[in-house]
PDB file of N, CA and C in Angstrom:
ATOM      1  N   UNK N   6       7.214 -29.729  23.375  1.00  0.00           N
ATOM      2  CA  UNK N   6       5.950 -29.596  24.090  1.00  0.00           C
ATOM      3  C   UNK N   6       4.840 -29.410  23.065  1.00  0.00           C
ATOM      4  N   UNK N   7       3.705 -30.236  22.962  1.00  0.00           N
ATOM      5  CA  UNK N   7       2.608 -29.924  22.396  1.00  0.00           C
ATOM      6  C   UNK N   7       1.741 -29.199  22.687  1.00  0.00           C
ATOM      7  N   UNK N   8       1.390 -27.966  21.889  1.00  0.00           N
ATOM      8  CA  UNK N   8      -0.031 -27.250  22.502  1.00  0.00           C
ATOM      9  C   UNK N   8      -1.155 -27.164  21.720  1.00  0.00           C
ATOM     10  N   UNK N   9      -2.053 -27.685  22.611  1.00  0.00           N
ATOM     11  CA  UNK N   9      -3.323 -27.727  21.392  1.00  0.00           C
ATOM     12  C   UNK N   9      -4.785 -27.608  22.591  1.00  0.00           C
ATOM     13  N   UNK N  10      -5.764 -27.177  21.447  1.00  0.00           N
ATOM     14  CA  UNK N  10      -6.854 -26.593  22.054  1.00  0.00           C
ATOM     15  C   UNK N  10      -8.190 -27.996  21.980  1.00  0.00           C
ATOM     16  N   UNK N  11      -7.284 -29.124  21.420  1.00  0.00           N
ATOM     17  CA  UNK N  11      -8.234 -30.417  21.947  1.00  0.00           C
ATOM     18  C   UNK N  11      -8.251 -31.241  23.090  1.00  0.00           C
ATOM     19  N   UNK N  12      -9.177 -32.313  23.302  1.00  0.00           N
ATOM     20  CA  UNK N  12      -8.641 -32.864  24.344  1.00  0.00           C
ATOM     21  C   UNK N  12      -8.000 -33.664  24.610  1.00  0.00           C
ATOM     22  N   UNK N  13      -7.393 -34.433  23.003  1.00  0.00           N
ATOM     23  CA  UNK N  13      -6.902 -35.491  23.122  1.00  0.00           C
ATOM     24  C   UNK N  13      -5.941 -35.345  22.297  1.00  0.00           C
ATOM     25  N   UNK N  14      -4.544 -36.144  21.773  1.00  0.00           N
ATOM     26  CA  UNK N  14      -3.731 -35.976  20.751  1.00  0.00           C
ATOM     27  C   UNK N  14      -3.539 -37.306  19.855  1.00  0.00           C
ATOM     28  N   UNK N  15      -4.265 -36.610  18.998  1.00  0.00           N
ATOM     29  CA  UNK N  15      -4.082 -37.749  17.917  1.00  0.00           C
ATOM     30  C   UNK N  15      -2.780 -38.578  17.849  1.00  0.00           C
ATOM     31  N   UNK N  16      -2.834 -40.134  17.940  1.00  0.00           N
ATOM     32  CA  UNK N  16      -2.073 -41.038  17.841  1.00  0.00           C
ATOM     33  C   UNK N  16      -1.167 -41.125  18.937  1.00  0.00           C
ATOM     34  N   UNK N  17      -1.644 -40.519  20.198  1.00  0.00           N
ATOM     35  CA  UNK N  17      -0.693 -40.612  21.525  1.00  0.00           C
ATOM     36  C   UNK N  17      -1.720 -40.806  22.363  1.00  0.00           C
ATOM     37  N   UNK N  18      -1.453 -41.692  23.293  1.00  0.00           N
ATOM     38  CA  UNK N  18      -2.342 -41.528  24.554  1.00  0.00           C
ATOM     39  C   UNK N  18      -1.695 -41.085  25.752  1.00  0.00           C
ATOM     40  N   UNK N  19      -2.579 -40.364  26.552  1.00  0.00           N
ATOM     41  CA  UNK N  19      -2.753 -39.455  27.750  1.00  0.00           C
ATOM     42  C   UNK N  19      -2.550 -40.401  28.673  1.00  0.00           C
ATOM     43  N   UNK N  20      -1.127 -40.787  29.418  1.00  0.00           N
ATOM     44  CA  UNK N  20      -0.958 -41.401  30.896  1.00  0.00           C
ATOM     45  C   UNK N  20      -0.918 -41.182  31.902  1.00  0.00           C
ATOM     46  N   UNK N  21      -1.200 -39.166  32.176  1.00  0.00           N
ATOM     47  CA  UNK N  21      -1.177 -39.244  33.383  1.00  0.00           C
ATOM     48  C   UNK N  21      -1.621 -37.758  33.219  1.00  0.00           C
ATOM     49  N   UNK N  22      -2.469 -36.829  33.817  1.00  0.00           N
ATOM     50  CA  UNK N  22      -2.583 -35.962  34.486  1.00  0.00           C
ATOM     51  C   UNK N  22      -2.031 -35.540  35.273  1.00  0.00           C
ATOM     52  N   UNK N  23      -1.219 -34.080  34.670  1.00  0.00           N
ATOM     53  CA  UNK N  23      -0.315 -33.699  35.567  1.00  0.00           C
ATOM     54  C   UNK N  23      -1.283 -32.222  36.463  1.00  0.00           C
ATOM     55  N   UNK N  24      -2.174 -31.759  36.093  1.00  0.00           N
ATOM     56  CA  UNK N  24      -2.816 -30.592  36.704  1.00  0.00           C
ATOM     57  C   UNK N  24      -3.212 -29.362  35.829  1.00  0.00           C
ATOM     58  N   UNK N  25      -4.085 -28.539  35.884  1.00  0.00           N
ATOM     59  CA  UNK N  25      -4.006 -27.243  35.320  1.00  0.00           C
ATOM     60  C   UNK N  25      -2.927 -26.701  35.359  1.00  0.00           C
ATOM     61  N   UNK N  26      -2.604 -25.655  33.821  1.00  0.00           N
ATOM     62  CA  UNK N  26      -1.654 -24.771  34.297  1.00  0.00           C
ATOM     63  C   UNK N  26      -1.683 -23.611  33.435  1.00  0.00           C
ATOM     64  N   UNK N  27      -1.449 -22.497  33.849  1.00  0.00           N
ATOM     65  CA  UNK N  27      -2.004 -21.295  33.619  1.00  0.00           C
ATOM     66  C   UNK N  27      -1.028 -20.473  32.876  1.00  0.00           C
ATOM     67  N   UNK N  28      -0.937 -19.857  32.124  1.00  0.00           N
ATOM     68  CA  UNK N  28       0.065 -18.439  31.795  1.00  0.00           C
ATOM     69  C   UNK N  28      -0.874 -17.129  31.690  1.00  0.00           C
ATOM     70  N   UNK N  29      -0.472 -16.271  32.287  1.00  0.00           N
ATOM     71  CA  UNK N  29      -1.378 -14.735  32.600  1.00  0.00           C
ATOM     72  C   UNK N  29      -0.378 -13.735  32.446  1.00  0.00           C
ATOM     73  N   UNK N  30      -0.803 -12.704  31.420  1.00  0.00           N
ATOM     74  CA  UNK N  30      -0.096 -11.699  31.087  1.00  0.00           C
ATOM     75  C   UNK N  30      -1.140 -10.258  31.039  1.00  0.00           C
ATOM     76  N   UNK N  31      -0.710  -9.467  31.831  1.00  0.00           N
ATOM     77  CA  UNK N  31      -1.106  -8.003  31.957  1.00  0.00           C
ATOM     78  C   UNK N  31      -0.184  -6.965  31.309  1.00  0.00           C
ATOM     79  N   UNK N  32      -1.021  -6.337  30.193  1.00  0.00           N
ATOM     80  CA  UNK N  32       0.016  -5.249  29.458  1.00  0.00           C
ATOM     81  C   UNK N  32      -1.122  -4.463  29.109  1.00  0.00           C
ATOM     82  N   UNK N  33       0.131  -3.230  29.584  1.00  0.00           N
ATOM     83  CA  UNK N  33      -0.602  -1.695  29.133  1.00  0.00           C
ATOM     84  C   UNK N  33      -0.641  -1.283  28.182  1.00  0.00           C
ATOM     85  N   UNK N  34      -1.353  -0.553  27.492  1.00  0.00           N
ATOM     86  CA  UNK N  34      -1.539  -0.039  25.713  1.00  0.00           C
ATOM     87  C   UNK N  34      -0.892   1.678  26.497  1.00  0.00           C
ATOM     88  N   UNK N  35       0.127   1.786  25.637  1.00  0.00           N
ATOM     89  CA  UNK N  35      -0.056   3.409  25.876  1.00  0.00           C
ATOM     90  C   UNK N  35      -0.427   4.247  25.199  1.00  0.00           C
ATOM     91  N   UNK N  36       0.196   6.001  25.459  1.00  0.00           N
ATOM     92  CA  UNK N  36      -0.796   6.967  25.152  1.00  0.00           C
ATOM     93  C   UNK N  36      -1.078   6.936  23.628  1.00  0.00           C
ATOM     94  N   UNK N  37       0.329   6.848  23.358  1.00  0.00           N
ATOM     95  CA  UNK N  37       0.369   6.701  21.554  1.00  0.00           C
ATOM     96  C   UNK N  37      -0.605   6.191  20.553  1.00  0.00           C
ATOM     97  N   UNK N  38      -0.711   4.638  20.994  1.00  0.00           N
ATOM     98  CA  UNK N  38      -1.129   4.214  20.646  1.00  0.00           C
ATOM     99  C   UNK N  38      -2.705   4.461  20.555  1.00  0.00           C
ATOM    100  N   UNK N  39      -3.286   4.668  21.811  1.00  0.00           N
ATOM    101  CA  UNK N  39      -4.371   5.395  22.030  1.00  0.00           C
ATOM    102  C   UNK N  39      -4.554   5.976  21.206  1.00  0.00           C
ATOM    103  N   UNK N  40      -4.140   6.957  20.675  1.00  0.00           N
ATOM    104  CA  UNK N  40      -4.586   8.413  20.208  1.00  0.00           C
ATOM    105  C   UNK N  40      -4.518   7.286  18.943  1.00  0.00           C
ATOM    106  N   UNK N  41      -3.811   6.576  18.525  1.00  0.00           N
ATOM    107  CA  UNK N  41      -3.531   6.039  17.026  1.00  0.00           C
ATOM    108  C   UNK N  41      -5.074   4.936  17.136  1.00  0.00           C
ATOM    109  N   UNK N  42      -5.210   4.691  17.923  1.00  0.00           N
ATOM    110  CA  UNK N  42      -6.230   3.364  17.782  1.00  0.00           C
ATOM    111  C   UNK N  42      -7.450   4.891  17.488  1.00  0.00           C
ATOM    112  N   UNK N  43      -7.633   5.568  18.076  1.00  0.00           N
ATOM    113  CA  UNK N  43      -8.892   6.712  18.027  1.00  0.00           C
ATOM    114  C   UNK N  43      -8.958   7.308  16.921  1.00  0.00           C
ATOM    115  N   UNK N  44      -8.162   7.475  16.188  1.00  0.00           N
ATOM    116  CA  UNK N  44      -8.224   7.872  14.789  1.00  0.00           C
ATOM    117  C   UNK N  44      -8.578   6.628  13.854  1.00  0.00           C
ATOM    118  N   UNK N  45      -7.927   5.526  14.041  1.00  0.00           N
ATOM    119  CA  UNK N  45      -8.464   4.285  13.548  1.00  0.00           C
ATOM    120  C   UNK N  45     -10.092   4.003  13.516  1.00  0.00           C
ATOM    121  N   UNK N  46     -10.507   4.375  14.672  1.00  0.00           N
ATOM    122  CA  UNK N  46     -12.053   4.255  15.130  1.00  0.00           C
ATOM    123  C   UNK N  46     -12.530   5.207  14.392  1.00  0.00           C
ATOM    124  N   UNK N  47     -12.445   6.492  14.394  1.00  0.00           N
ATOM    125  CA  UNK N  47     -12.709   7.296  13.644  1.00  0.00           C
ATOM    126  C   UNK N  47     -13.173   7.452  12.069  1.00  0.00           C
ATOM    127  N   UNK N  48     -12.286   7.175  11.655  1.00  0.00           N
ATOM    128  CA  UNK N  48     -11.951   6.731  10.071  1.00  0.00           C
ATOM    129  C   UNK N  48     -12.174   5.156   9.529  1.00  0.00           C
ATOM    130  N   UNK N  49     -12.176   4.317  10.427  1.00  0.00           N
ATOM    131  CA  UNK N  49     -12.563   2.961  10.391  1.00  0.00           C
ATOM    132  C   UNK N  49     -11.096   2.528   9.649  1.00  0.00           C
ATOM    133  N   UNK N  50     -10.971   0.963   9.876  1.00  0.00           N
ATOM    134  CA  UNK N  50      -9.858   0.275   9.384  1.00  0.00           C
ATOM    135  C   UNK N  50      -9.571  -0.557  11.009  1.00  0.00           C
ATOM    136  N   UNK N  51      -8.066  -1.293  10.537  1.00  0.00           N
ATOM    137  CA  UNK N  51      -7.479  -1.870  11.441  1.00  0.00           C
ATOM    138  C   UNK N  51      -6.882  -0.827  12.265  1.00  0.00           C
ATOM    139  N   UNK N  52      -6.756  -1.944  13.828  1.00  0.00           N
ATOM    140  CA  UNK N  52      -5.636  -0.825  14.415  1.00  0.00           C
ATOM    141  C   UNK N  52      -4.422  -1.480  14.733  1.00  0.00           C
ATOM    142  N   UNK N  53      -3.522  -1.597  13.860  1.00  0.00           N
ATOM    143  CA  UNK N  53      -2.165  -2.494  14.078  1.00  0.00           C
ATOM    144  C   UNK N  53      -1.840  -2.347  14.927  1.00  0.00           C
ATOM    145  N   UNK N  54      -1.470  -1.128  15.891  1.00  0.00           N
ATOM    146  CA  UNK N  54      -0.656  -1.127  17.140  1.00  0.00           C
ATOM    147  C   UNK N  54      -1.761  -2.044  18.592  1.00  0.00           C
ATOM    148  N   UNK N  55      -2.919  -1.781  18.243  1.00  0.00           N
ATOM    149  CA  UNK N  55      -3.541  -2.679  19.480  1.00  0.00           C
ATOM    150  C   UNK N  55      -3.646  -4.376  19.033  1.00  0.00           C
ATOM    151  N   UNK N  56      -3.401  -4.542  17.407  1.00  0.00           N
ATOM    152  CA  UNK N  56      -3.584  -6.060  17.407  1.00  0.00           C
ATOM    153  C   UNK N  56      -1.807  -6.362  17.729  1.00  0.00           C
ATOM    154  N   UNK N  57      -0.826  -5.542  17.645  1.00  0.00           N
ATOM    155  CA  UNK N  57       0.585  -5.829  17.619  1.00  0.00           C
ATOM    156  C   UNK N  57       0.622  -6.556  19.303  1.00  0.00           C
ATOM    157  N   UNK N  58       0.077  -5.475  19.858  1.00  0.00           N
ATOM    158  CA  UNK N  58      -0.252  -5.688  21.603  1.00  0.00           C
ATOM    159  C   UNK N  58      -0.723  -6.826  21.992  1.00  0.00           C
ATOM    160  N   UNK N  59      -2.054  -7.353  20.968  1.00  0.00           N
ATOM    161  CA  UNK N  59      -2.991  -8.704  21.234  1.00  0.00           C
ATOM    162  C   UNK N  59      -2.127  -9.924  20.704  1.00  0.00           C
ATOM    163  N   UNK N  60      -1.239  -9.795  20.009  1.00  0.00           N
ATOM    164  CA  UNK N  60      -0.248 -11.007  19.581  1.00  0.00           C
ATOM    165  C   UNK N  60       0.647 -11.333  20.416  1.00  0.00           C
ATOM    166  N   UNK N  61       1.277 -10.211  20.584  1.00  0.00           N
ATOM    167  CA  UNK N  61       2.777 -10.094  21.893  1.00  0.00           C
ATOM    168  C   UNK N  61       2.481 -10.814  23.692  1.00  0.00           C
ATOM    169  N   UNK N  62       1.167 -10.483  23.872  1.00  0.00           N
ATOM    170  CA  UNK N  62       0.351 -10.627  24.993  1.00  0.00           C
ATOM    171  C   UNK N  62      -0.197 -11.850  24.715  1.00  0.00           C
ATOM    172  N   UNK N  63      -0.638 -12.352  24.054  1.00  0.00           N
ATOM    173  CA  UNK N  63      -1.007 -13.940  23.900  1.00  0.00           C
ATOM    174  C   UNK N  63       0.224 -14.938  23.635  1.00  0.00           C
ATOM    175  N   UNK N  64       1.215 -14.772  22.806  1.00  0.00           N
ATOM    176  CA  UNK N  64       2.527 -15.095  22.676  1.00  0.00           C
ATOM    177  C   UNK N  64       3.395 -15.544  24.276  1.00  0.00           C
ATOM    178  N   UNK N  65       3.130 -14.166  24.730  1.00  0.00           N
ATOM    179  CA  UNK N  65       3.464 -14.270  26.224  1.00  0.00           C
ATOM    180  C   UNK N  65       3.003 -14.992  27.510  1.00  0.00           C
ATOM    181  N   UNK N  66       1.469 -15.407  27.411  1.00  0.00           N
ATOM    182  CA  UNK N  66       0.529 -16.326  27.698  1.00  0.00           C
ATOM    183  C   UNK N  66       1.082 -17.618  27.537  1.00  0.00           C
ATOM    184  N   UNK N  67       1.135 -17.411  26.304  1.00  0.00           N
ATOM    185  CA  UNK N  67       1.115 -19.237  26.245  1.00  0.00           C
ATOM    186  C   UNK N  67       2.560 -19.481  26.783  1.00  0.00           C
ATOM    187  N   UNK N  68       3.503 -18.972  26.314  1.00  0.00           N
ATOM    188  CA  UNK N  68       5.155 -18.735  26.890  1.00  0.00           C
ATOM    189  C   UNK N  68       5.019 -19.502  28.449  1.00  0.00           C
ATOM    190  N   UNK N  69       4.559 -18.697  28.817  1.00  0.00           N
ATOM    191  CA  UNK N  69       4.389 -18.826  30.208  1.00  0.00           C
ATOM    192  C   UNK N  69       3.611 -20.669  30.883  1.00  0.00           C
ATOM    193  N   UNK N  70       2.578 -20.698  30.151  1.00  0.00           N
ATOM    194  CA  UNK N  70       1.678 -21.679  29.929  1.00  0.00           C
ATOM    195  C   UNK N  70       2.663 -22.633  29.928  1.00  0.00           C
ATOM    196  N   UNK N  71       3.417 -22.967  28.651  1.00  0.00           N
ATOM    197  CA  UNK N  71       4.397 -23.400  28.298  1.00  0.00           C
ATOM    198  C   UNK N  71       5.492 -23.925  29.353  1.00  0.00           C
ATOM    199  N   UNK N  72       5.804 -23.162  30.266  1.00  0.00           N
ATOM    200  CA  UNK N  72       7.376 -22.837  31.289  1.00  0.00           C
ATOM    201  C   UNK N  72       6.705 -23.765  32.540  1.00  0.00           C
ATOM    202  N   UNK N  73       5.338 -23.074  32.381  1.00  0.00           N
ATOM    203  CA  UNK N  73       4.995 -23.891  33.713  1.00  0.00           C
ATOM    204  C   UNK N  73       4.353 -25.401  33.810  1.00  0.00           C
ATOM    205  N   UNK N  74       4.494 -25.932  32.315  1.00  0.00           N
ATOM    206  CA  UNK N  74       3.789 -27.429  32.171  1.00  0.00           C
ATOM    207  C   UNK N  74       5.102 -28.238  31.960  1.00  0.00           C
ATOM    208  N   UNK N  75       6.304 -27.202  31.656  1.00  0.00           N
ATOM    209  CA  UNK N  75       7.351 -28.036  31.846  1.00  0.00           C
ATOM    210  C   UNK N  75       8.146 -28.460  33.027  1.00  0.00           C
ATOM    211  N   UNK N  76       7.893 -27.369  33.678  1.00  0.00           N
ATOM    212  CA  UNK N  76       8.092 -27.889  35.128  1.00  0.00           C
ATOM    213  C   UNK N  76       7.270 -28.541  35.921  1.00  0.00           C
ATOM    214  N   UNK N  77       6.369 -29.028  35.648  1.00  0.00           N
ATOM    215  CA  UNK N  77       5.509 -30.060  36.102  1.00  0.00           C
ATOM    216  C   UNK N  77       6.049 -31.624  35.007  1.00  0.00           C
ATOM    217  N   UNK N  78       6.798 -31.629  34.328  1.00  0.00           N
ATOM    218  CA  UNK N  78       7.571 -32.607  33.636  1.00  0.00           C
ATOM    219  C   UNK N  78       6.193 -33.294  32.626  1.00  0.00           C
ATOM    220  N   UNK N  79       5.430 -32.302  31.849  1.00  0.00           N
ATOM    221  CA  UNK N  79       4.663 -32.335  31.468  1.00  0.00           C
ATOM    222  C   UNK N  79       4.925 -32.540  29.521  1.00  0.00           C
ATOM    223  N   UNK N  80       4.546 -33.277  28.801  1.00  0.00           N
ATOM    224  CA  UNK N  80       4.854 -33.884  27.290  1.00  0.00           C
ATOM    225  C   UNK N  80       4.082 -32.588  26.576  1.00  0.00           C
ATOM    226  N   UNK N  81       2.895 -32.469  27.005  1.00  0.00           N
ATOM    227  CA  UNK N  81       1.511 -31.393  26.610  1.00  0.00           C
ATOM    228  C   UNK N  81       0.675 -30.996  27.123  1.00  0.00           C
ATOM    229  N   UNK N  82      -0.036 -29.770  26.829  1.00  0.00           N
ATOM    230  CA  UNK N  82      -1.118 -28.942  27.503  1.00  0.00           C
ATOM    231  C   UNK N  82      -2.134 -29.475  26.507  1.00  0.00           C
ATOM    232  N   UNK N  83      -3.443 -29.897  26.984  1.00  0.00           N
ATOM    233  CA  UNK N  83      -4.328 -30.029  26.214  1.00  0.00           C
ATOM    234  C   UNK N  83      -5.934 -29.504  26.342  1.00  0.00           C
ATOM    235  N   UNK N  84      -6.249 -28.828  25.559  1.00  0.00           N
ATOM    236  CA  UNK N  84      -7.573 -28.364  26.008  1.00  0.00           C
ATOM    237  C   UNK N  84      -7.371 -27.053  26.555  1.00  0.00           C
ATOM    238  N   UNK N  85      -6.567 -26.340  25.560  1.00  0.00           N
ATOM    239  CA  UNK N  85      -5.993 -24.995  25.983  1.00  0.00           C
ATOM    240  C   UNK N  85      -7.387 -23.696  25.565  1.00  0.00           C
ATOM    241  N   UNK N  86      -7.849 -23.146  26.313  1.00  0.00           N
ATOM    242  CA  UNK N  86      -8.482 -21.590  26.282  1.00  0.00           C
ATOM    243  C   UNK N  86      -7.941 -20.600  26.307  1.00  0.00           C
ATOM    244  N   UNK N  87      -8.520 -20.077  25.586  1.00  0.00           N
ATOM    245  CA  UNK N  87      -7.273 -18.311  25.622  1.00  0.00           C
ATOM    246  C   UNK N  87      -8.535 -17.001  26.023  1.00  0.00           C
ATOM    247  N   UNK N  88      -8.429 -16.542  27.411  1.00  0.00           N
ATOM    248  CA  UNK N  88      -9.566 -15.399  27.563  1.00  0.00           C
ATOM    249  C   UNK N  88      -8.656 -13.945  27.561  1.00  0.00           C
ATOM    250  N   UNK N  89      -9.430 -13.405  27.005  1.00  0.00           N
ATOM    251  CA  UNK N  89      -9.036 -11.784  27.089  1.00  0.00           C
ATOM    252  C   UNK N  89      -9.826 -10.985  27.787  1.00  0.00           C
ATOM    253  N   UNK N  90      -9.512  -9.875  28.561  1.00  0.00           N
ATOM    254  CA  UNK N  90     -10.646  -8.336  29.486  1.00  0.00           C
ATOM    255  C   UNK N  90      -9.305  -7.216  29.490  1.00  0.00           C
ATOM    256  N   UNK N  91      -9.891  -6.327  29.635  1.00  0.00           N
ATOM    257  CA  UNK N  91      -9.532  -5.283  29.420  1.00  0.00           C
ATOM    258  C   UNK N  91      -9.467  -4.729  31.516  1.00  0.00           C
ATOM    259  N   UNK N  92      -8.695  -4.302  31.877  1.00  0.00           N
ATOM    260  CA  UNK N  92      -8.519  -4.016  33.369  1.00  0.00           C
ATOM    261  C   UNK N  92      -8.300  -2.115  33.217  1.00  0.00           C
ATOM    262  N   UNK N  93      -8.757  -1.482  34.225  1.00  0.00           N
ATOM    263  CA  UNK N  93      -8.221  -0.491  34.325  1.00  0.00           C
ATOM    264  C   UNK N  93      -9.421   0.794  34.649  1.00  0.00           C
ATOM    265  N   UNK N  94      -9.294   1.654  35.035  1.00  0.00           N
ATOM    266  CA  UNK N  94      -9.549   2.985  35.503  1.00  0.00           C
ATOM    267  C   UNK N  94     -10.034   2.837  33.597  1.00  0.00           C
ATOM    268  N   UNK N  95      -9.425   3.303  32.473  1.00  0.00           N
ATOM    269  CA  UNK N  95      -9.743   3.592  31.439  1.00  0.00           C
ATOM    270  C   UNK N  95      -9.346   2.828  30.259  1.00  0.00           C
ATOM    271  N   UNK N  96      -9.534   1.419  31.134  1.00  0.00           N
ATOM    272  CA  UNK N  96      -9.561   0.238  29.915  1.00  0.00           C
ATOM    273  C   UNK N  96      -8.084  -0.134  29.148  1.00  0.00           C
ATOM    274  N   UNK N  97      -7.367   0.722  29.943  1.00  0.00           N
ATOM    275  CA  UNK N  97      -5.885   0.865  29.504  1.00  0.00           C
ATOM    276  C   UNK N  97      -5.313  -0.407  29.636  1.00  0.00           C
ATOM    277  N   UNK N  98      -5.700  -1.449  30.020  1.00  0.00           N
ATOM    278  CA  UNK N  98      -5.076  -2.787  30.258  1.00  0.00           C
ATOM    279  C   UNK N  98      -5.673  -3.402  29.978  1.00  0.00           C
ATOM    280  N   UNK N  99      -4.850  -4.690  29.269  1.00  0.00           N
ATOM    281  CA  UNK N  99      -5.134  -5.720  28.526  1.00  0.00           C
ATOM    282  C   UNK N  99      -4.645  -6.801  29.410  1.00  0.00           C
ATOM    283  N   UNK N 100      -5.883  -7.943  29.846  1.00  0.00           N
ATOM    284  CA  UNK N 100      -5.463  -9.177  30.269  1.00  0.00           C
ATOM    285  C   UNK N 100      -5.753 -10.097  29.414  1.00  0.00           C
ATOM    286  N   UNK N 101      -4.243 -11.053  29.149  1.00  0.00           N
ATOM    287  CA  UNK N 101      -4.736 -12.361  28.642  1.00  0.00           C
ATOM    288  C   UNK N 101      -4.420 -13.972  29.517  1.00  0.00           C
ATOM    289  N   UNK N 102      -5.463 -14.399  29.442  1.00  0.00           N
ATOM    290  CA  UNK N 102      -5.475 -15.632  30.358  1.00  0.00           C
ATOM    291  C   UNK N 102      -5.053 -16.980  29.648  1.00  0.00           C
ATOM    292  N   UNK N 103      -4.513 -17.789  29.282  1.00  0.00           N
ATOM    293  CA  UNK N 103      -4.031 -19.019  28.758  1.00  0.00           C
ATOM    294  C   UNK N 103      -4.195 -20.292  29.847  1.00  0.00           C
ATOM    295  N   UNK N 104      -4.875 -21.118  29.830  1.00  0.00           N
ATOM    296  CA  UNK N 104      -5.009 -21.958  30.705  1.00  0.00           C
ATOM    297  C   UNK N 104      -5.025 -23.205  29.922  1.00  0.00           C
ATOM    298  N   UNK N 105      -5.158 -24.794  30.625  1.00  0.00           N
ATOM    299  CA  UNK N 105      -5.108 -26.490  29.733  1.00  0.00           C
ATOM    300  C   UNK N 105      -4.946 -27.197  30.967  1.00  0.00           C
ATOM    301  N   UNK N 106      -4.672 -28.363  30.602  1.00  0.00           N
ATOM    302  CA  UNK N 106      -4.332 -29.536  31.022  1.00  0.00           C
ATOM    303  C   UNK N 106      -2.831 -29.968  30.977  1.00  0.00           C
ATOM    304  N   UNK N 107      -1.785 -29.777  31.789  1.00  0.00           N
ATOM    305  CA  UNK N 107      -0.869 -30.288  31.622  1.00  0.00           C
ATOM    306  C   UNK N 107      -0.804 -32.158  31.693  1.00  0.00           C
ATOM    307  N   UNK N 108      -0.477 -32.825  30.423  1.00  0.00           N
ATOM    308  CA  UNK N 108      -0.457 -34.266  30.524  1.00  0.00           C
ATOM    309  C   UNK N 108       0.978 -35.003  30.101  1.00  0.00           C
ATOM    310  N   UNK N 109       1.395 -36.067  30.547  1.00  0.00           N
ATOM    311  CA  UNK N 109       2.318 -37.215  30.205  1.00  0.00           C
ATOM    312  C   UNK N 109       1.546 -38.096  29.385  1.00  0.00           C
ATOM    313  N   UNK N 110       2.465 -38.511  27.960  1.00  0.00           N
ATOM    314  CA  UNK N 110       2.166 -39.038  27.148  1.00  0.00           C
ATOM    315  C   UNK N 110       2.934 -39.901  27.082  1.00  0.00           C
ATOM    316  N   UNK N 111       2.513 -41.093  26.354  1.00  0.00           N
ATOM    317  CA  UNK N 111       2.879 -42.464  26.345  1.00  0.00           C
ATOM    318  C   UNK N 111       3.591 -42.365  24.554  1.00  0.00           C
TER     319      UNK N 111
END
Protein backbone atom coordinates (compact mmCIF):
# COMPACT_ATOMS: atom_id res chain seq x y z
CA UNK A 1 0.00 0.00 0.00
CA UNK A 2 1.28 3.44 -0.82
CA UNK A 3 0.94 6.38 1.49
CA UNK A 4 1.64 9.68 0.55
CA UNK A 5 0.60 13.24 1.25
CA UNK A 6 0.44 14.10 -2.72
CA UNK A 7 -2.06 13.91 -5.09
CA UNK A 8 -0.71 11.99 -7.52
CA UNK A 9 2.00 9.07 -7.70
CA UNK A 10 4.73 9.50 -9.62
CA UNK A 11 4.95 7.10 -12.63
CA UNK A 12 1.47 5.38 -11.87
CA UNK A 13 -1.76 6.54 -12.86
CA UNK A 14 -4.92 6.86 -10.73
CA UNK A 15 -7.89 4.48 -12.29
CA UNK A 16 -10.32 4.70 -10.08
CA UNK A 17 -11.50 6.39 -6.96
CA UNK A 18 -12.24 4.33 -4.38
CA UNK A 19 -13.58 7.08 -1.58
CA UNK A 20 -12.26 8.85 1.53
CA UNK A 21 -10.90 6.97 4.24
CA UNK A 22 -10.17 7.85 7.61
CA UNK A 23 -8.04 6.40 10.63
CA UNK A 24 -8.91 8.21 14.15
CA UNK A 25 -7.17 7.52 17.26
CA UNK A 26 -8.06 8.91 20.83
CA UNK A 27 -5.37 8.45 23.59
CA UNK A 28 -5.02 9.56 27.02
CA UNK A 29 -1.69 11.09 28.40
CA UNK A 30 -1.59 10.06 32.01
CA UNK A 31 -0.86 11.34 35.41
CA UNK A 32 2.84 10.57 35.15
CA UNK A 33 3.50 11.82 32.45
CA UNK A 34 1.78 15.01 33.27
CA UNK A 35 3.64 15.83 36.15
CA UNK A 36 6.86 14.83 33.80
CA UNK A 37 5.72 17.05 30.84
CA UNK A 38 5.26 20.09 33.83
CA UNK A 39 8.58 19.95 34.92
CA UNK A 40 9.69 19.85 31.29
CA UNK A 41 7.69 23.20 30.86
CA UNK A 42 9.17 24.42 33.73
CA UNK A 43 12.79 24.00 33.12
CA UNK A 44 12.30 24.07 29.32
CA UNK A 45 13.55 21.17 26.96
CA UNK A 46 11.73 18.31 25.22
CA UNK A 47 9.02 16.30 26.62
CA UNK A 48 9.72 12.70 25.40
CA UNK A 49 6.89 11.04 27.07
CA UNK A 50 4.19 13.42 25.26
CA UNK A 51 6.15 13.25 21.82
CA UNK A 52 6.43 9.15 22.59
CA UNK A 53 2.39 9.54 22.79
CA UNK A 54 2.35 11.88 19.44
CA UNK A 55 4.25 9.06 17.44
CA UNK A 56 2.33 5.94 18.83
CA UNK A 57 -1.04 7.91 18.12
CA UNK A 58 -0.21 8.94 14.62
CA UNK A 59 1.39 5.44 13.87
CA UNK A 60 -2.00 4.23 14.96
CA UNK A 61 -3.86 6.68 12.61
CA UNK A 62 -2.43 5.88 9.74
CA UNK A 63 -2.58 1.90 10.78
CA UNK A 64 -5.97 2.27 10.73
CA UNK A 65 -6.08 4.59 7.55
CA UNK A 66 -4.19 1.87 6.12
CA UNK A 67 -6.80 -1.33 7.18
CA UNK A 68 -9.51 0.60 5.94
CA UNK A 69 -8.22 1.50 2.21
CA UNK A 70 -7.49 -2.05 2.05
CA UNK A 71 -10.66 -3.13 2.43
CA UNK A 72 -11.99 -0.99 -0.01
CA UNK A 73 -9.37 -3.07 -2.37
CA UNK A 74 -7.55 0.07 -2.57
CA UNK A 75 -3.42 0.15 -4.25
CA UNK A 76 -3.07 3.85 -2.24
CA UNK A 77 -4.20 6.66 -0.11
CA UNK A 78 -3.33 9.82 -1.65
CA UNK A 79 -3.46 13.26 -0.43
CA UNK A 80 -3.16 12.15 3.11
CA UNK A 81 -3.66 15.02 6.18
CA UNK A 82 -2.77 14.34 9.56
CA UNK A 83 -4.89 16.76 12.23
CA UNK A 84 -4.26 16.77 15.86
CA UNK A 85 -6.73 18.54 19.17
CA UNK A 86 -6.45 17.85 22.34
CA UNK A 87 -10.22 16.57 23.89
CA UNK A 88 -11.04 16.64 27.46
CA UNK A 89 -12.27 18.27 30.79
CA UNK A 90 -8.24 19.00 31.19
CA UNK A 91 -6.80 18.55 27.83
CA UNK A 92 -5.94 15.06 28.90
CA UNK A 93 -6.69 13.70 25.42
CA UNK A 94 -5.06 13.56 22.43
CA UNK A 95 -6.92 13.23 19.03
CA UNK A 96 -5.31 12.28 15.91
CA UNK A 97 -7.19 12.38 12.64
CA UNK A 98 -5.52 10.70 9.40
CA UNK A 99 -7.65 11.05 6.45
CA UNK A 100 -6.82 10.66 1.90
CA UNK A 101 -8.09 9.35 -0.96
CA UNK A 102 -8.30 5.77 -1.24
CA UNK A 103 -7.27 4.97 -5.18
CA UNK A 104 -6.70 1.88 -7.76
CA UNK A 105 -3.74 2.14 -9.71
CA UNK A 106 -2.95 1.07 -13.05
Amino acid sequence: MILTTTPTIEGRQIVEYKGVVFGEVIAGVDFLKDIAASIRNFVGGRSASYEDELIKARSAAMGELEERAELMEADAVVGIDIDYEVLGANNGMLMVTASGTAVKLN
